[in-house]
PDB file of C-alpha atoms in Angstrom:
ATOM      1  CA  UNK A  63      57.742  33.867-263.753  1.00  0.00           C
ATOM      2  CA  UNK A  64      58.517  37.647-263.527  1.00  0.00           C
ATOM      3  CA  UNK A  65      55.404  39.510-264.296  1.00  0.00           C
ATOM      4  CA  UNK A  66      54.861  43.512-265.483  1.00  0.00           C
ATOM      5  CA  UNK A  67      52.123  45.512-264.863  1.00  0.00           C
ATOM      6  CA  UNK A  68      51.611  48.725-266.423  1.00  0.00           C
ATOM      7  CA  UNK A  69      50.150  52.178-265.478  1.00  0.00           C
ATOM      8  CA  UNK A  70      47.552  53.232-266.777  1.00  0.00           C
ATOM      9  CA  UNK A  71      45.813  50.595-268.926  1.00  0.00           C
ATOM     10  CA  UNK A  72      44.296  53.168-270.747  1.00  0.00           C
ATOM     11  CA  UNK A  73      45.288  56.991-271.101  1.00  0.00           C
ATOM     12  CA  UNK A  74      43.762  59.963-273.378  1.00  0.00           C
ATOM     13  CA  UNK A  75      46.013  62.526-274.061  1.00  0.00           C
ATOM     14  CA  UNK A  76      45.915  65.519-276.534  1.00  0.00           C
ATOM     15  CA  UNK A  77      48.776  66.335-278.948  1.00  0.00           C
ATOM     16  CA  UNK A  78      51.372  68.511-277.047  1.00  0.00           C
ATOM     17  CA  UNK A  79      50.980  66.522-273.852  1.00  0.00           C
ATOM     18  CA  UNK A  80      53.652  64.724-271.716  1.00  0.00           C
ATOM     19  CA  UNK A  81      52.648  61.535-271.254  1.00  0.00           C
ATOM     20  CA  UNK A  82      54.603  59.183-268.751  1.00  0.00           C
ATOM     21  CA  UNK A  83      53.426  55.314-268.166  1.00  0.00           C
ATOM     22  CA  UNK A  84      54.723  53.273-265.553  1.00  0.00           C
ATOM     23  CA  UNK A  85      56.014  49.461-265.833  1.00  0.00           C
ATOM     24  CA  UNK A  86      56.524  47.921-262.634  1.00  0.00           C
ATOM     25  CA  UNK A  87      58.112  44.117-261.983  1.00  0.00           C
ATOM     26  CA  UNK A  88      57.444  41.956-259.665  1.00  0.00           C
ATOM     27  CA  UNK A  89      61.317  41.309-259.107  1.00  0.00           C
ATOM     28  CA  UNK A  90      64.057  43.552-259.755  1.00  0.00           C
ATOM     29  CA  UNK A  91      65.292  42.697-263.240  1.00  0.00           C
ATOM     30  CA  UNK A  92      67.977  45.069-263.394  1.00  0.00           C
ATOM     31  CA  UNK A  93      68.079  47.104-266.880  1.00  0.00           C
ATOM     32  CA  UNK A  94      66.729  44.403-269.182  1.00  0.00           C
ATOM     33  CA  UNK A  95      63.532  46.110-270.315  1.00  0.00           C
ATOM     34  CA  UNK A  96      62.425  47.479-273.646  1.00  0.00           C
ATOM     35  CA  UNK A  97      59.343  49.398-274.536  1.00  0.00           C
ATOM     36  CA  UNK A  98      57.110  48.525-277.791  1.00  0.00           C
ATOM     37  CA  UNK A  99      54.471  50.931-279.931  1.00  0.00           C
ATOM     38  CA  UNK A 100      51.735  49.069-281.367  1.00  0.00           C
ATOM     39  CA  UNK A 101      49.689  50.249-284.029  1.00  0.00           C
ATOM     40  CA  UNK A 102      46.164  48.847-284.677  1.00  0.00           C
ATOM     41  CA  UNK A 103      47.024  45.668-287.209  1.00  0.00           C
ATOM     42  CA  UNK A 104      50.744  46.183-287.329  1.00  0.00           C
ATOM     43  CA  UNK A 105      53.554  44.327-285.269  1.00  0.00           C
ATOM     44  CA  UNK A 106      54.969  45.668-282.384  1.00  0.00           C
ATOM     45  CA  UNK A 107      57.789  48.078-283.030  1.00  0.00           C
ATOM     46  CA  UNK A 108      61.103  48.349-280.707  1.00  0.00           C
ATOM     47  CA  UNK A 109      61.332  52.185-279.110  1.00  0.00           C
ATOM     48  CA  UNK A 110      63.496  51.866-276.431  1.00  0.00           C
ATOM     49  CA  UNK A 111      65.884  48.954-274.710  1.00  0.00           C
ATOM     50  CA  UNK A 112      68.164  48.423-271.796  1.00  0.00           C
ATOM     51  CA  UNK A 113      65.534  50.652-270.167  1.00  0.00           C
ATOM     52  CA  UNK A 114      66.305  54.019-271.341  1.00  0.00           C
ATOM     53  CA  UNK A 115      68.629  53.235-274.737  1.00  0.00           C
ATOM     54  CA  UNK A 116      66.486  54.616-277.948  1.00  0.00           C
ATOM     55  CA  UNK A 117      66.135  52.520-280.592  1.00  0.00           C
ATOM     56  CA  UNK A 118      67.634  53.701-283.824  1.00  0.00           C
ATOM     57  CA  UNK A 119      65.080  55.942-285.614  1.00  0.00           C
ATOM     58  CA  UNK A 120      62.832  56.496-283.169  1.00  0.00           C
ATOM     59  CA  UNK A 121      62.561  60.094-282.045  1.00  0.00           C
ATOM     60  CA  UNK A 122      63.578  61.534-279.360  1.00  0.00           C
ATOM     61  CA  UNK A 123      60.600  62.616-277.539  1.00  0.00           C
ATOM     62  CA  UNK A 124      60.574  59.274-276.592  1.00  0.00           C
ATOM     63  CA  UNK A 125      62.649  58.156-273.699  1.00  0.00           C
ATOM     64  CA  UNK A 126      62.824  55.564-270.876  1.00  0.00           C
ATOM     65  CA  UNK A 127      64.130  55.364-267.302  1.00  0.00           C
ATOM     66  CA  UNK A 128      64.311  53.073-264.005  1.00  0.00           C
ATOM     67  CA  UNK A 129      66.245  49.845-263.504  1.00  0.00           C
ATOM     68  CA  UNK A 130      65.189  47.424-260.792  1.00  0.00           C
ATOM     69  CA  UNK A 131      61.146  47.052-260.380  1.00  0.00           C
ATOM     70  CA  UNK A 132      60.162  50.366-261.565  1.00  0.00           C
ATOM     71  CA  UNK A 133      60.324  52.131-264.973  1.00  0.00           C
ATOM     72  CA  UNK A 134      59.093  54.640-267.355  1.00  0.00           C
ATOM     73  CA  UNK A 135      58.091  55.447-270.625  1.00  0.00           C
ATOM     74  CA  UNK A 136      57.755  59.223-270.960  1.00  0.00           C
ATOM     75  CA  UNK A 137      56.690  61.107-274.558  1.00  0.00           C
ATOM     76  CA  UNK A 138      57.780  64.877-274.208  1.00  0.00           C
ATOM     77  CA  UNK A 139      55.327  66.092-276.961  1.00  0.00           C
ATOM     78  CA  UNK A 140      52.806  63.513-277.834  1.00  0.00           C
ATOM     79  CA  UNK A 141      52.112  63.951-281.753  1.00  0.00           C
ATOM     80  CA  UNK A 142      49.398  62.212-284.246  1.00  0.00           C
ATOM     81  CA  UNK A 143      51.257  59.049-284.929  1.00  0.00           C
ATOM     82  CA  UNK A 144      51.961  58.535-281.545  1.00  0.00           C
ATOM     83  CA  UNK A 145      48.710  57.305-280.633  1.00  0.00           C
ATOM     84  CA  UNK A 146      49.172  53.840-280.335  1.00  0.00           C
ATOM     85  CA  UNK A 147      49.246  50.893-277.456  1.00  0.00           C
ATOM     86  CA  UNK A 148      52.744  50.927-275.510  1.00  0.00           C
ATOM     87  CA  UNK A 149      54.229  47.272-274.108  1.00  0.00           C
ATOM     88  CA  UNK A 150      57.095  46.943-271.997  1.00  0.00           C
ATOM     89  CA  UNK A 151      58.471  43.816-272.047  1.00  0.00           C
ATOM     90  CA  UNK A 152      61.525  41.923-269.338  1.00  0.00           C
ATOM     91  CA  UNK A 153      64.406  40.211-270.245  1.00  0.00           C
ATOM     92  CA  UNK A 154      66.138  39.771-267.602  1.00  0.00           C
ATOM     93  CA  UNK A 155      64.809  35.989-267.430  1.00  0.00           C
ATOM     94  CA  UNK A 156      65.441  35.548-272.013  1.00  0.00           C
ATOM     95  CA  UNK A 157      64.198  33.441-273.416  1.00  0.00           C
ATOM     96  CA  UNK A 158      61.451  33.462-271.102  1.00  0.00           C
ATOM     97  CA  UNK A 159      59.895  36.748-271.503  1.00  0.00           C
ATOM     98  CA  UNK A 160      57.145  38.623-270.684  1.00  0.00           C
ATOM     99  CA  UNK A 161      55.248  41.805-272.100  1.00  0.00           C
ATOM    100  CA  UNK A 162      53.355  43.863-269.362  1.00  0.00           C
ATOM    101  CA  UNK A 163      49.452  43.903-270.311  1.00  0.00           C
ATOM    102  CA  UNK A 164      49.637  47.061-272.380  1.00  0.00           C
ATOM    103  CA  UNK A 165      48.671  50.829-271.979  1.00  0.00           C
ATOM    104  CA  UNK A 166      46.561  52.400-275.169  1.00  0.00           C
ATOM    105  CA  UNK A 167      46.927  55.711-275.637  1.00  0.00           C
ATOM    106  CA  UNK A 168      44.112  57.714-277.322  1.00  0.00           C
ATOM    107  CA  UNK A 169      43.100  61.161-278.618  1.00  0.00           C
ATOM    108  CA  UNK A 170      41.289  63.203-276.042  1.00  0.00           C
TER     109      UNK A 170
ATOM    110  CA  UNK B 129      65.878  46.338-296.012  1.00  0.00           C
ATOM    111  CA  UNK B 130      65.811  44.037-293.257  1.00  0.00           C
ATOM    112  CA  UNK B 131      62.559  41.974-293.103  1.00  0.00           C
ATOM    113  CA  UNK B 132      60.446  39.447-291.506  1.00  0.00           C
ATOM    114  CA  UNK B 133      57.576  37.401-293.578  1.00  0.00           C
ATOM    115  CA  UNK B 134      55.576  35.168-292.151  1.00  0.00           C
ATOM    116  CA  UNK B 135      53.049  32.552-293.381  1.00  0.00           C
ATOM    117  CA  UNK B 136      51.399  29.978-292.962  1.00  0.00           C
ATOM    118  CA  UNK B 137      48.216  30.855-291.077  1.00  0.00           C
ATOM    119  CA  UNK B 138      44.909  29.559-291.927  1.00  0.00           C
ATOM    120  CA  UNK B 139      41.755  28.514-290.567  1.00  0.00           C
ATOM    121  CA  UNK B 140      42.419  24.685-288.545  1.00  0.00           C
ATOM    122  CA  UNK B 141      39.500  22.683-286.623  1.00  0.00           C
ATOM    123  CA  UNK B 142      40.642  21.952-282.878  1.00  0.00           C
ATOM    124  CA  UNK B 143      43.073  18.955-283.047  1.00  0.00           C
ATOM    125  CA  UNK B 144      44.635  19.867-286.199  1.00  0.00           C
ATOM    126  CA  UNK B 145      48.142  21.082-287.058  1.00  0.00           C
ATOM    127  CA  UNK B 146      49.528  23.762-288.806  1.00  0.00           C
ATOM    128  CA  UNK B 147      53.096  24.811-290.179  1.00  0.00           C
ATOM    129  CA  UNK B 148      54.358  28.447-290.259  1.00  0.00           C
ATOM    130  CA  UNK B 149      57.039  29.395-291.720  1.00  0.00           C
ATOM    131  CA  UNK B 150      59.297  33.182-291.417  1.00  0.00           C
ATOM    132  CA  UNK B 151      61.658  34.212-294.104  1.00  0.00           C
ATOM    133  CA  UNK B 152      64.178  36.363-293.193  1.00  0.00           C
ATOM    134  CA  UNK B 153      66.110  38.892-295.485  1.00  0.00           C
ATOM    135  CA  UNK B 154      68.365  41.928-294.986  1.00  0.00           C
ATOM    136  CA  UNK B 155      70.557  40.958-291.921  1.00  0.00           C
ATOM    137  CA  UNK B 156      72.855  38.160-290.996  1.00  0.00           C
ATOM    138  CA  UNK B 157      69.826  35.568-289.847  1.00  0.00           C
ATOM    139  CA  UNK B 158      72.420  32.701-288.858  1.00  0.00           C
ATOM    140  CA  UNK B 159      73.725  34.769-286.476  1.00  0.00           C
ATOM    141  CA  UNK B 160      70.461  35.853-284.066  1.00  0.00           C
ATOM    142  CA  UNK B 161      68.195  34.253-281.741  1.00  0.00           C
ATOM    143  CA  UNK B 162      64.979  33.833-283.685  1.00  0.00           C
ATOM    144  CA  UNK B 163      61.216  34.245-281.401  1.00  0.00           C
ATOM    145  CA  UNK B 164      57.421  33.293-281.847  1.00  0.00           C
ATOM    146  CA  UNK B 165      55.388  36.027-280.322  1.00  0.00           C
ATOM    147  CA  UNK B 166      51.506  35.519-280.494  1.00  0.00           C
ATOM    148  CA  UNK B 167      48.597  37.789-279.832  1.00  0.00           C
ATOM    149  CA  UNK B 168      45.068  36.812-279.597  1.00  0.00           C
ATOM    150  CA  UNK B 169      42.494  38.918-280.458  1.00  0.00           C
ATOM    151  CA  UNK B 170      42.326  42.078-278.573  1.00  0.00           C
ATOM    152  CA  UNK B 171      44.628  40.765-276.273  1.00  0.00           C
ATOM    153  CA  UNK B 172      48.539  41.273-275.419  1.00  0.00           C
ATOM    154  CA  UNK B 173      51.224  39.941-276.395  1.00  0.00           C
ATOM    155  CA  UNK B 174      53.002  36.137-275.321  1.00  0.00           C
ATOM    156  CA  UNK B 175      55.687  34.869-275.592  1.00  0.00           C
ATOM    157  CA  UNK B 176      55.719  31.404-277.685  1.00  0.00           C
ATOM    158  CA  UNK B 177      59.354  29.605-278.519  1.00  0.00           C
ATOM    159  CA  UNK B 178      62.987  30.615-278.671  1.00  0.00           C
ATOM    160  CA  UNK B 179      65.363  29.029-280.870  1.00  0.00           C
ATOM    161  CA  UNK B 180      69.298  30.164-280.581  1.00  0.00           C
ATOM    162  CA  UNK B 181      71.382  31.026-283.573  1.00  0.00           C
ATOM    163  CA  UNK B 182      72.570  27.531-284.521  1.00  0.00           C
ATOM    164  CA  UNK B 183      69.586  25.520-283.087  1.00  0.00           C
ATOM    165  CA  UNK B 184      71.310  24.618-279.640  1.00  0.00           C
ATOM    166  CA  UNK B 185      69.501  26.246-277.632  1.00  0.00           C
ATOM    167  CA  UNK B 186      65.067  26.077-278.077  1.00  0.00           C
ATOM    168  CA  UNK B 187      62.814  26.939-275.328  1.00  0.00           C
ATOM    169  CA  UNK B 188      58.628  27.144-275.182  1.00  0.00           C
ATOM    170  CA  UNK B 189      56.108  28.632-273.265  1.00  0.00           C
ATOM    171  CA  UNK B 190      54.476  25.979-270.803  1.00  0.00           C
ATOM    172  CA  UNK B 191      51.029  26.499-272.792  1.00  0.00           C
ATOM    173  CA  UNK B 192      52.879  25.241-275.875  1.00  0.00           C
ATOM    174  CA  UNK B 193      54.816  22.894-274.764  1.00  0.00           C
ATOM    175  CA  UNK B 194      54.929  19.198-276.205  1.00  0.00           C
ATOM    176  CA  UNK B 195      52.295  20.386-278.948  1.00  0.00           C
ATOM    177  CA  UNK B 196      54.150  23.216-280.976  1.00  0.00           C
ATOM    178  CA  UNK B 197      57.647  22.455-282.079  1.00  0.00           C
ATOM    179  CA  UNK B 198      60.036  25.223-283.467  1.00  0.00           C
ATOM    180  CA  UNK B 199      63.306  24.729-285.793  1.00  0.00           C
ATOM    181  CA  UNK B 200      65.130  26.592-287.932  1.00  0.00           C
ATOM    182  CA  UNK B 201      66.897  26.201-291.340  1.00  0.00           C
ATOM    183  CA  UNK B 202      69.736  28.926-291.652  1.00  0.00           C
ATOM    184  CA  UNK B 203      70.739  27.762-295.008  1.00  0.00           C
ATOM    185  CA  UNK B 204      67.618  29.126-296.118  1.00  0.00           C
ATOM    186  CA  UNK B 205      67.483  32.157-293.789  1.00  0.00           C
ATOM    187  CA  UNK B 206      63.723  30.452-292.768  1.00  0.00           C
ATOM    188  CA  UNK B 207      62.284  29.817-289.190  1.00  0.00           C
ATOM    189  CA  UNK B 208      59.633  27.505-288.662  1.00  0.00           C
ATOM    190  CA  UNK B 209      56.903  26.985-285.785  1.00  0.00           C
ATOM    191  CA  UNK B 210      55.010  23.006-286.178  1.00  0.00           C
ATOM    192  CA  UNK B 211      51.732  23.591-284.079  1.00  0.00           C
ATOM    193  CA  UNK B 212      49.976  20.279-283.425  1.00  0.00           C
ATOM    194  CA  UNK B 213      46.982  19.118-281.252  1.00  0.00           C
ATOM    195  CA  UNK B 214      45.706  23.239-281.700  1.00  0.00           C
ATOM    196  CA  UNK B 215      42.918  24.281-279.523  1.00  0.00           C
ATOM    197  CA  UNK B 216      40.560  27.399-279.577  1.00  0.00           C
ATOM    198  CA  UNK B 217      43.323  29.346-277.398  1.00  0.00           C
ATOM    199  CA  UNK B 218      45.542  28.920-280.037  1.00  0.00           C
ATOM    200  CA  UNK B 219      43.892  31.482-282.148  1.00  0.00           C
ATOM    201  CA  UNK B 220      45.804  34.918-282.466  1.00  0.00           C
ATOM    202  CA  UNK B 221      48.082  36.635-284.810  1.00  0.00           C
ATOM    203  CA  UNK B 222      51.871  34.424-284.643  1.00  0.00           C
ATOM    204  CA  UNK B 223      55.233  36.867-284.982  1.00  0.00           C
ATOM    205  CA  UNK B 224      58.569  35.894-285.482  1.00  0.00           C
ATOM    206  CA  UNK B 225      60.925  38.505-284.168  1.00  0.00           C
ATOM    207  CA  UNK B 226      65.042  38.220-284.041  1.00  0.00           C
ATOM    208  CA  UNK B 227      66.828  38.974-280.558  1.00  0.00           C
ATOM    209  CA  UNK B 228      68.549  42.197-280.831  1.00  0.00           C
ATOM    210  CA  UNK B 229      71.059  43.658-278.247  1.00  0.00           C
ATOM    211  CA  UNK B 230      68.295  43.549-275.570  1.00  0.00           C
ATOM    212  CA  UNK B 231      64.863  43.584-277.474  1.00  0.00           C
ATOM    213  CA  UNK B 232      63.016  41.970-280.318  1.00  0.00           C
ATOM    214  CA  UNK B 233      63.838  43.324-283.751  1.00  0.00           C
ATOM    215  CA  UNK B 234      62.627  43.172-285.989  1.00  0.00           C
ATOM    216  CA  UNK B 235      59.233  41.541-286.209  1.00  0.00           C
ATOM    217  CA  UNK B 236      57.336  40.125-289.144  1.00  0.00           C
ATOM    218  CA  UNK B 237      54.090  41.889-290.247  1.00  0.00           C
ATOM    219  CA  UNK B 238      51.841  38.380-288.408  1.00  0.00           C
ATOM    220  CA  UNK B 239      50.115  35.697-289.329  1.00  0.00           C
ATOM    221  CA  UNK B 240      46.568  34.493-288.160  1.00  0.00           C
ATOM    222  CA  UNK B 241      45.757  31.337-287.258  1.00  0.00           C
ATOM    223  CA  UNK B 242      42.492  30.594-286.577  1.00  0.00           C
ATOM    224  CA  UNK B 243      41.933  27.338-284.948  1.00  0.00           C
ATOM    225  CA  UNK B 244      37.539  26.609-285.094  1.00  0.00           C
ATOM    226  CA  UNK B 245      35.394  23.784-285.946  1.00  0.00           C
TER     227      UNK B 245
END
C-alpha cells in the first residue's frame, strides 16, 4: 500500500499568512494527488487534483505543486473560512486509495 | 444541484448488520465510479469500497472485506453499502463520494453508524 504523510499535523496561522503543507509518498505516484478541506461536521470538499489543477470554485489562493513523492498545498492569504483540516489523498493505485493523516489548521 | 444523501446509519450491537443507502441527483450517476469513505471519530479518513459505473468492477478495503458488501442500482441513481458481522471499529461517519477526473466529488453530507452493545 502507498502511504502519505503530511507536514505539519497541526499548524496555527493568522489571517494574511502563507501557509504551505507538505504531502510526501512513500512511492512516486506521479501526478495523481488531490487535496481536501474539511470543516468540523461537514464532508470533505475537493480543492485541488492532478496535483496542482484547482477545483472549480475554489479560489485561487489555493494552489498545489510536486509530482513524484513530494507535494504541496500552499494558501497565499489564509482568510476566516479557511481554517479547516487539509487531506491529501493518492490515486495513483484507484480504487485503492489513501488519504495522508491530515494537517488542521487553526487561528493563532 | 448535484448531490449526495446518505442514510441509513443507526446505532447496531457488535455482530449486527446494517444497510446504507446514497441517493444521487444532479449529474449523470450511471456514468461514475461510486466510493464509501469512512471516518471514525476524530480520526482521518479510509477508504471503504469501490464500485465502477456499471457494477463490473467492486473493490474493498482488507478491513472490510467478506463482511461489508457494496452494489449499486443505476436505475434508481442509488448506491448501497450491506455491512454485516460490524464490530466496535466499525463506528465512524460512512461517505459516498463519485470518482471525478482524478478526485472524489462530490461527497454526501455522512452518515453515523454506531456499532455498541
Amino acid at each position: 500500500d502507498i502511504q502519505l504523510t503530511q507536514s505539519p499535523s497541526f499548524l496555527s496561522a493568522s489571517v494574511g499568512d502563507r501557509v504551505t503543507i507538505t504531502c510526501r509518498a512513500s512511492q512516486g505516484i506521479s501526478s495523481y494527488l488531490a487535496w481536501y478541506q474539511q470543516k468540523p461536521g461537514k464532508a470533505p470538499k475537493l480543492l485541488i487534483y492532478a496535483a496542482s489543477t484547482l477545483q472549480s470554485g475554489v479560489p485561487s489562493r489555493f494552489s498545489g505543486s510536486g509530482s513524484g513523492t513530494e507535494f504541496t498545498l500552499t494558501i497565499s492569504s489564509l482568510q476566516p473560512e479557511d481554517f479547516a483540516t487539509y487531506y491529501c489523498q493518492q490515486l495513483n493505485s484507484y480504487p485503492r486509495v489513501t488519504f495522508g493523516p491530515g494537517t488542521k489548521v487553526d487561528i493563532k | 444541484e448535484v448531490q449526495l444523501v446518505e442514510s441509513g446509519g443507526g446505532l447496531v450491537k457488535p455482530g449486527g448488520s446494517l444497510r446504507l443507502s446514497c441517493a444521487a441527483s444532479g449529474f449523470t450517476f450511471s456514468s461514475y465510479s461510486m466510493n464509501w469513505v469512512r471516518q471514525a471519530p476524530g480520526k482521518g479518513l479510509e477508504w471503504v469500497s469501490s464500485i465502477s459505473s456499471s457494477s463490473s468492477y467492486i473493490y474493498y478495503a482488507d478491513s472490510v472485506k467478506g463482511r461489508f458488501t457494496i452494489s449499486r442500482d443505476n436505475a434508481k441513481n442509488s448506491l448501497y453499502l450491506q455491512m454485516n458481522s460490524l464490530r466496535a471499529e466499525d463506528t465512524a461517519v460512512y461517505y459516498c463520494a463519485a470518482m471525478a477526473f482524478r478526485g472524489f466529488d462530490p461527497w454526501g453530507q455522512g452518515t453515523l453508524v454506531t456499532v455498541s452493545s
